[in-house]
PDB file of C-alpha atoms in Angstrom:
ATOM      1  CA  UNK Y 245     -19.495  -2.600  42.483  1.00  0.00           C
ATOM      2  CA  UNK Y 246     -17.460  -3.357  45.856  1.00  0.00           C
ATOM      3  CA  UNK Y 247     -14.497  -1.564  45.887  1.00  0.00           C
ATOM      4  CA  UNK Y 248     -10.815  -1.870  47.360  1.00  0.00           C
ATOM      5  CA  UNK Y 249      -9.134   0.763  49.569  1.00  0.00           C
ATOM      6  CA  UNK Y 250      -5.678   2.308  48.057  1.00  0.00           C
ATOM      7  CA  UNK Y 251      -2.491  -0.035  48.932  1.00  0.00           C
ATOM      8  CA  UNK Y 252      -1.126   2.868  51.064  1.00  0.00           C
ATOM      9  CA  UNK Y 253      -4.232   3.085  52.434  1.00  0.00           C
ATOM     10  CA  UNK Y 254      -4.398  -0.326  53.901  1.00  0.00           C
ATOM     11  CA  UNK Y 255      -0.680  -0.102  55.074  1.00  0.00           C
ATOM     12  CA  UNK Y 256      -0.932   2.550  57.239  1.00  0.00           C
ATOM     13  CA  UNK Y 257      -4.689   2.769  58.724  1.00  0.00           C
ATOM     14  CA  UNK Y 258      -6.639   0.274  60.510  1.00  0.00           C
ATOM     15  CA  UNK Y 259      -9.865   0.863  59.105  1.00  0.00           C
ATOM     16  CA  UNK Y 260      -8.564   0.800  55.497  1.00  0.00           C
ATOM     17  CA  UNK Y 261      -7.187  -2.742  56.002  1.00  0.00           C
ATOM     18  CA  UNK Y 262     -10.210  -3.976  57.652  1.00  0.00           C
ATOM     19  CA  UNK Y 263     -12.442  -2.640  54.820  1.00  0.00           C
ATOM     20  CA  UNK Y 264      -9.716  -4.551  52.344  1.00  0.00           C
ATOM     21  CA  UNK Y 265      -9.392  -7.830  54.248  1.00  0.00           C
ATOM     22  CA  UNK Y 266     -13.664  -7.852  54.919  1.00  0.00           C
ATOM     23  CA  UNK Y 267     -14.580  -7.686  51.215  1.00  0.00           C
ATOM     24  CA  UNK Y 268     -11.650 -10.327  50.268  1.00  0.00           C
ATOM     25  CA  UNK Y 269     -12.176 -13.044  53.568  1.00  0.00           C
ATOM     26  CA  UNK Y 270     -15.613 -11.769  54.698  1.00  0.00           C
ATOM     27  CA  UNK Y 271     -16.026  -9.275  57.900  1.00  0.00           C
ATOM     28  CA  UNK Y 272     -15.831 -11.266  61.052  1.00  0.00           C
ATOM     29  CA  UNK Y 273     -15.100 -10.031  64.800  1.00  0.00           C
ATOM     30  CA  UNK Y 274     -12.276 -12.021  64.890  1.00  0.00           C
ATOM     31  CA  UNK Y 275     -11.073 -10.691  61.800  1.00  0.00           C
ATOM     32  CA  UNK Y 276     -11.260  -6.742  62.811  1.00  0.00           C
ATOM     33  CA  UNK Y 277     -10.040  -7.557  66.464  1.00  0.00           C
ATOM     34  CA  UNK Y 278      -7.089 -10.164  65.763  1.00  0.00           C
ATOM     35  CA  UNK Y 279      -5.926 -10.539  62.594  1.00  0.00           C
ATOM     36  CA  UNK Y 280      -6.062  -6.520  61.364  1.00  0.00           C
ATOM     37  CA  UNK Y 281      -3.785  -5.744  64.474  1.00  0.00           C
ATOM     38  CA  UNK Y 282      -1.371  -8.818  64.424  1.00  0.00           C
ATOM     39  CA  UNK Y 283      -1.079  -7.428  60.391  1.00  0.00           C
ATOM     40  CA  UNK Y 284      -0.275  -4.210  61.114  1.00  0.00           C
ATOM     41  CA  UNK Y 285       2.233  -4.853  63.271  1.00  0.00           C
ATOM     42  CA  UNK Y 286       3.649  -7.199  60.858  1.00  0.00           C
ATOM     43  CA  UNK Y 287       3.727  -3.983  57.651  1.00  0.00           C
ATOM     44  CA  UNK Y 288       4.951  -1.557  60.477  1.00  0.00           C
ATOM     45  CA  UNK Y 289       8.292  -4.018  61.166  1.00  0.00           C
ATOM     46  CA  UNK Y 290       8.281  -5.291  57.406  1.00  0.00           C
ATOM     47  CA  UNK Y 291      11.332  -4.486  54.850  1.00  0.00           C
ATOM     48  CA  UNK Y 292      10.136  -3.293  52.379  1.00  0.00           C
ATOM     49  CA  UNK Y 293       6.672  -3.230  52.878  1.00  0.00           C
ATOM     50  CA  UNK Y 294       4.050  -5.138  50.680  1.00  0.00           C
ATOM     51  CA  UNK Y 295       4.304  -3.682  47.214  1.00  0.00           C
ATOM     52  CA  UNK Y 296       0.367  -5.007  46.706  1.00  0.00           C
ATOM     53  CA  UNK Y 297      -2.647  -5.970  47.840  1.00  0.00           C
ATOM     54  CA  UNK Y 298      -1.747  -9.785  46.920  1.00  0.00           C
ATOM     55  CA  UNK Y 299       1.000  -9.608  48.864  1.00  0.00           C
ATOM     56  CA  UNK Y 300      -0.949  -8.348  52.085  1.00  0.00           C
ATOM     57  CA  UNK Y 301      -3.314 -11.248  51.212  1.00  0.00           C
ATOM     58  CA  UNK Y 302       0.176 -13.495  51.378  1.00  0.00           C
ATOM     59  CA  UNK Y 303       0.849 -12.290  54.837  1.00  0.00           C
ATOM     60  CA  UNK Y 304      -2.562 -12.457  56.195  1.00  0.00           C
ATOM     61  CA  UNK Y 305      -2.977 -16.055  55.088  1.00  0.00           C
ATOM     62  CA  UNK Y 306       0.783 -16.805  56.613  1.00  0.00           C
ATOM     63  CA  UNK Y 307      -0.965 -15.190  59.700  1.00  0.00           C
ATOM     64  CA  UNK Y 308      -4.164 -17.572  59.625  1.00  0.00           C
ATOM     65  CA  UNK Y 309      -1.793 -20.435  59.454  1.00  0.00           C
ATOM     66  CA  UNK Y 310      -0.048 -19.705  62.807  1.00  0.00           C
ATOM     67  CA  UNK Y 311      -3.000 -18.989  64.826  1.00  0.00           C
ATOM     68  CA  UNK Y 312      -4.561 -22.130  67.047  1.00  0.00           C
ATOM     69  CA  UNK Y 313      -6.597 -24.145  65.128  1.00  0.00           C
ATOM     70  CA  UNK Y 314      -9.828 -23.185  67.262  1.00  0.00           C
ATOM     71  CA  UNK Y 315      -9.478 -19.448  66.165  1.00  0.00           C
ATOM     72  CA  UNK Y 316      -8.873 -20.630  62.535  1.00  0.00           C
ATOM     73  CA  UNK Y 317     -12.296 -22.380  62.837  1.00  0.00           C
ATOM     74  CA  UNK Y 318     -13.654 -19.256  64.179  1.00  0.00           C
ATOM     75  CA  UNK Y 319     -12.415 -17.308  61.460  1.00  0.00           C
ATOM     76  CA  UNK Y 320     -13.745 -19.685  58.748  1.00  0.00           C
ATOM     77  CA  UNK Y 321     -16.974 -19.274  60.356  1.00  0.00           C
ATOM     78  CA  UNK Y 322     -17.257 -15.889  58.825  1.00  0.00           C
ATOM     79  CA  UNK Y 323     -18.058 -17.485  55.304  1.00  0.00           C
ATOM     80  CA  UNK Y 324     -21.746 -18.459  54.526  1.00  0.00           C
ATOM     81  CA  UNK Y 325     -22.638 -21.865  54.300  1.00  0.00           C
ATOM     82  CA  UNK Y 326     -22.852 -23.447  50.632  1.00  0.00           C
ATOM     83  CA  UNK Y 327     -27.096 -23.099  49.629  1.00  0.00           C
ATOM     84  CA  UNK Y 328     -27.813 -19.823  52.122  1.00  0.00           C
ATOM     85  CA  UNK Y 329     -30.010 -17.657  50.362  1.00  0.00           C
ATOM     86  CA  UNK Y 330     -30.110 -14.552  53.010  1.00  0.00           C
ATOM     87  CA  UNK Y 331     -27.387 -12.996  54.710  1.00  0.00           C
ATOM     88  CA  UNK Y 332     -25.233 -12.925  52.086  1.00  0.00           C
ATOM     89  CA  UNK Y 333     -22.424 -10.418  51.207  1.00  0.00           C
ATOM     90  CA  UNK Y 334     -23.005  -8.906  47.280  1.00  0.00           C
ATOM     91  CA  UNK Y 335     -19.213 -11.223  46.181  1.00  0.00           C
ATOM     92  CA  UNK Y 336     -20.804 -14.038  48.241  1.00  0.00           C
ATOM     93  CA  UNK Y 337     -24.158 -14.048  46.258  1.00  0.00           C
ATOM     94  CA  UNK Y 338     -22.024 -13.698  43.218  1.00  0.00           C
ATOM     95  CA  UNK Y 339     -20.017 -16.922  43.592  1.00  0.00           C
ATOM     96  CA  UNK Y 340     -22.874 -18.761  44.704  1.00  0.00           C
ATOM     97  CA  UNK Y 341     -25.035 -17.797  41.890  1.00  0.00           C
ATOM     98  CA  UNK Y 342     -28.326 -17.277  44.314  1.00  0.00           C
ATOM     99  CA  UNK Y 343     -31.195 -17.308  41.320  1.00  0.00           C
ATOM    100  CA  UNK Y 344     -30.379 -20.140  39.502  1.00  0.00           C
ATOM    101  CA  UNK Y 345     -30.565 -22.930  42.560  1.00  0.00           C
ATOM    102  CA  UNK Y 346     -33.933 -25.965  42.284  1.00  0.00           C
ATOM    103  CA  UNK Y 347     -35.185 -26.495  45.580  1.00  0.00           C
ATOM    104  CA  UNK Y 348     -34.050 -29.828  45.813  1.00  0.00           C
ATOM    105  CA  UNK Y 349     -30.856 -28.848  45.661  1.00  0.00           C
ATOM    106  CA  UNK Y 350     -31.044 -26.434  48.570  1.00  0.00           C
ATOM    107  CA  UNK Y 351     -32.744 -28.657  50.384  1.00  0.00           C
ATOM    108  CA  UNK Y 352     -29.540 -31.346  49.770  1.00  0.00           C
ATOM    109  CA  UNK Y 353     -27.336 -28.964  50.191  1.00  0.00           C
ATOM    110  CA  UNK Y 354     -29.048 -27.316  53.515  1.00  0.00           C
ATOM    111  CA  UNK Y 355     -29.083 -31.131  55.073  1.00  0.00           C
ATOM    112  CA  UNK Y 356     -25.454 -32.220  54.127  1.00  0.00           C
ATOM    113  CA  UNK Y 357     -24.264 -28.838  55.782  1.00  0.00           C
ATOM    114  CA  UNK Y 358     -25.531 -29.959  59.035  1.00  0.00           C
ATOM    115  CA  UNK Y 359     -24.186 -33.440  58.454  1.00  0.00           C
ATOM    116  CA  UNK Y 360     -20.977 -32.050  58.196  1.00  0.00           C
ATOM    117  CA  UNK Y 361     -21.433 -29.662  60.985  1.00  0.00           C
ATOM    118  CA  UNK Y 362     -22.338 -32.954  63.140  1.00  0.00           C
ATOM    119  CA  UNK Y 363     -19.004 -34.359  61.891  1.00  0.00           C
ATOM    120  CA  UNK Y 364     -16.423 -31.971  62.046  1.00  0.00           C
ATOM    121  CA  UNK Y 365     -17.492 -30.274  65.385  1.00  0.00           C
ATOM    122  CA  UNK Y 366     -16.933 -26.388  65.316  1.00  0.00           C
ATOM    123  CA  UNK Y 367     -15.802 -26.210  61.318  1.00  0.00           C
ATOM    124  CA  UNK Y 368     -18.391 -24.898  58.562  1.00  0.00           C
ATOM    125  CA  UNK Y 369     -18.080 -26.126  55.153  1.00  0.00           C
ATOM    126  CA  UNK Y 370     -16.554 -23.850  52.569  1.00  0.00           C
ATOM    127  CA  UNK Y 371     -15.116 -24.353  49.630  1.00  0.00           C
ATOM    128  CA  UNK Y 372     -13.776 -22.196  46.569  1.00  0.00           C
ATOM    129  CA  UNK Y 373     -16.770 -22.128  44.568  1.00  0.00           C
ATOM    130  CA  UNK Y 374     -14.082 -21.293  41.347  1.00  0.00           C
ATOM    131  CA  UNK Y 375     -17.956 -20.707  38.929  1.00  0.00           C
ATOM    132  CA  UNK Y 376     -19.111 -23.879  40.317  1.00  0.00           C
ATOM    133  CA  UNK Y 377     -23.100 -24.098  40.412  1.00  0.00           C
ATOM    134  CA  UNK Y 378     -24.136 -25.365  43.846  1.00  0.00           C
ATOM    135  CA  UNK Y 379     -25.188 -28.447  42.538  1.00  0.00           C
ATOM    136  CA  UNK Y 380     -22.047 -29.324  41.537  1.00  0.00           C
ATOM    137  CA  UNK Y 381     -20.571 -28.880  44.923  1.00  0.00           C
ATOM    138  CA  UNK Y 382     -23.067 -31.548  46.391  1.00  0.00           C
ATOM    139  CA  UNK Y 383     -20.508 -34.523  45.665  1.00  0.00           C
ATOM    140  CA  UNK Y 384     -17.504 -32.465  46.684  1.00  0.00           C
ATOM    141  CA  UNK Y 385     -19.197 -32.392  50.385  1.00  0.00           C
ATOM    142  CA  UNK Y 386     -20.357 -35.909  50.063  1.00  0.00           C
ATOM    143  CA  UNK Y 387     -17.144 -37.345  49.005  1.00  0.00           C
ATOM    144  CA  UNK Y 388     -15.474 -35.495  52.335  1.00  0.00           C
ATOM    145  CA  UNK Y 389     -18.480 -37.604  54.313  1.00  0.00           C
ATOM    146  CA  UNK Y 390     -17.942 -40.831  52.662  1.00  0.00           C
ATOM    147  CA  UNK Y 391     -21.571 -40.979  51.748  1.00  0.00           C
ATOM    148  CA  UNK Y 392     -22.972 -41.433  48.378  1.00  0.00           C
ATOM    149  CA  UNK Y 393     -25.649 -39.212  46.379  1.00  0.00           C
ATOM    150  CA  UNK Y 394     -29.178 -38.824  47.516  1.00  0.00           C
ATOM    151  CA  UNK Y 395     -32.347 -40.113  45.382  1.00  0.00           C
ATOM    152  CA  UNK Y 396     -35.064 -37.936  44.694  1.00  0.00           C
ATOM    153  CA  UNK Y 397     -37.306 -37.098  47.417  1.00  0.00           C
ATOM    154  CA  UNK Y 398     -34.434 -38.528  49.703  1.00  0.00           C
ATOM    155  CA  UNK Y 399     -32.672 -35.019  50.243  1.00  0.00           C
ATOM    156  CA  UNK Y 400     -32.459 -35.667  54.148  1.00  0.00           C
ATOM    157  CA  UNK Y 401     -30.540 -38.640  54.088  1.00  0.00           C
ATOM    158  CA  UNK Y 402     -28.293 -40.397  55.745  1.00  0.00           C
ATOM    159  CA  UNK Y 403     -29.995 -39.393  59.183  1.00  0.00           C
ATOM    160  CA  UNK Y 404     -28.129 -36.770  61.327  1.00  0.00           C
ATOM    161  CA  UNK Y 405     -27.818 -39.629  64.532  1.00  0.00           C
ATOM    162  CA  UNK Y 406     -25.719 -41.758  61.890  1.00  0.00           C
ATOM    163  CA  UNK Y 407     -23.065 -39.202  62.016  1.00  0.00           C
ATOM    164  CA  UNK Y 408     -19.838 -40.047  63.980  1.00  0.00           C
ATOM    165  CA  UNK Y 409     -18.704 -36.378  65.473  1.00  0.00           C
ATOM    166  CA  UNK Y 410     -14.500 -35.526  65.421  1.00  0.00           C
ATOM    167  CA  UNK Y 411     -12.994 -32.897  67.506  1.00  0.00           C
ATOM    168  CA  UNK Y 412     -10.322 -30.929  67.115  1.00  0.00           C
ATOM    169  CA  UNK Y 413      -7.540 -33.527  68.482  1.00  0.00           C
ATOM    170  CA  UNK Y 414      -8.711 -35.552  65.646  1.00  0.00           C
ATOM    171  CA  UNK Y 415      -6.239 -35.952  62.399  1.00  0.00           C
ATOM    172  CA  UNK Y 416      -8.872 -35.987  59.925  1.00  0.00           C
ATOM    173  CA  UNK Y 417     -10.473 -32.837  61.778  1.00  0.00           C
ATOM    174  CA  UNK Y 418      -7.441 -31.047  61.208  1.00  0.00           C
ATOM    175  CA  UNK Y 419      -6.472 -32.234  57.602  1.00  0.00           C
ATOM    176  CA  UNK Y 420     -10.188 -30.848  56.919  1.00  0.00           C
ATOM    177  CA  UNK Y 421      -9.652 -27.304  58.822  1.00  0.00           C
ATOM    178  CA  UNK Y 422      -6.049 -26.965  56.884  1.00  0.00           C
ATOM    179  CA  UNK Y 423      -8.218 -27.369  53.563  1.00  0.00           C
ATOM    180  CA  UNK Y 424     -10.448 -24.933  54.236  1.00  0.00           C
ATOM    181  CA  UNK Y 425      -8.069 -22.608  55.144  1.00  0.00           C
ATOM    182  CA  UNK Y 426      -6.366 -22.553  52.140  1.00  0.00           C
ATOM    183  CA  UNK Y 427      -9.643 -22.555  49.974  1.00  0.00           C
ATOM    184  CA  UNK Y 428     -10.842 -18.978  52.184  1.00  0.00           C
ATOM    185  CA  UNK Y 429      -7.336 -17.938  50.367  1.00  0.00           C
ATOM    186  CA  UNK Y 430      -8.454 -19.218  47.659  1.00  0.00           C
ATOM    187  CA  UNK Y 431     -11.126 -17.507  47.557  1.00  0.00           C
ATOM    188  CA  UNK Y 432      -9.513 -13.947  48.560  1.00  0.00           C
ATOM    189  CA  UNK Y 433      -7.454 -14.109  46.124  1.00  0.00           C
ATOM    190  CA  UNK Y 434     -10.137 -14.557  43.149  1.00  0.00           C
ATOM    191  CA  UNK Y 435     -11.771 -11.861  44.628  1.00  0.00           C
ATOM    192  CA  UNK Y 436      -8.654  -9.533  44.537  1.00  0.00           C
ATOM    193  CA  UNK Y 437      -8.411 -10.743  41.034  1.00  0.00           C
ATOM    194  CA  UNK Y 438     -11.825  -9.935  39.643  1.00  0.00           C
ATOM    195  CA  UNK Y 439     -12.133  -6.525  41.881  1.00  0.00           C
ATOM    196  CA  UNK Y 440      -8.353  -5.397  40.353  1.00  0.00           C
ATOM    197  CA  UNK Y 441      -9.390  -6.111  37.082  1.00  0.00           C
ATOM    198  CA  UNK Y 442     -12.468  -4.038  37.518  1.00  0.00           C
ATOM    199  CA  UNK Y 443     -10.318  -1.427  38.869  1.00  0.00           C
ATOM    200  CA  UNK Y 444      -7.976  -1.590  35.851  1.00  0.00           C
ATOM    201  CA  UNK Y 445     -11.078  -0.988  33.664  1.00  0.00           C
ATOM    202  CA  UNK Y 446     -12.147   1.723  35.676  1.00  0.00           C
ATOM    203  CA  UNK Y 447      -9.064   3.256  34.976  1.00  0.00           C
ATOM    204  CA  UNK Y 448      -8.644   2.606  31.158  1.00  0.00           C
ATOM    205  CA  UNK Y 449     -12.142   4.286  31.120  1.00  0.00           C
ATOM    206  CA  UNK Y 450     -11.422   7.484  32.953  1.00  0.00           C
ATOM    207  CA  UNK Y 451      -8.241   7.957  31.191  1.00  0.00           C
ATOM    208  CA  UNK Y 452     -10.009   7.589  27.958  1.00  0.00           C
ATOM    209  CA  UNK Y 453     -12.572  10.196  28.858  1.00  0.00           C
ATOM    210  CA  UNK Y 454      -9.702  12.601  29.651  1.00  0.00           C
ATOM    211  CA  UNK Y 455      -8.096  11.706  26.307  1.00  0.00           C
ATOM    212  CA  UNK Y 456     -11.659  12.423  24.861  1.00  0.00           C
ATOM    213  CA  UNK Y 457     -12.030  15.543  26.265  1.00  0.00           C
ATOM    214  CA  UNK Y 458      -8.493  16.978  25.685  1.00  0.00           C
ATOM    215  CA  UNK Y 459      -9.079  16.048  22.357  1.00  0.00           C
ATOM    216  CA  UNK Y 460     -12.591  18.019  21.662  1.00  0.00           C
ATOM    217  CA  UNK Y 461     -10.863  20.705  23.549  1.00  0.00           C
TER     218      UNK Y 461
END
């Protein structure tokens, strides 16, 4: 089971903070080289210090929103595409439910990802899955692209060349980037909640085991 570093370690250690953020946001060079040093500076100057892992996530989200748009896009790029089945982190694989996806759904998602990346130059489609299957994500991407569902056997429609690209200066591009950043934050908080609940269970079981040993003595 993926674990989180102790709060005090994350507040003081670059390695621990990198581990925490890489677990919750997905590891990337821009996370390690830019976000982590910036957060350590903010934490050092903060009074009071963050009192929980969640407050660190909120601080990270605030820092991300202040970045230049292309830096935000580079941060999003660390997340896997919806429908990818290899190279996933343990948490991404769990969130995307890799074992129960029909090939037709994977084919449609692969094409929708390509359409999306053709439309929003330099962006990757990221969404807070929130327990939904990959098949349930398809209509969300189609709605974003303004296209209808594909008939069976026509998963690769419409053609890529029909898509008009948008660039960073386009308002629609910026709006989509903002949505993606907020979804990345939702993902991080959902992971934190799941891992935190697991940690509390472990602590409970450890305490229970200690009490049982005392009782036996």
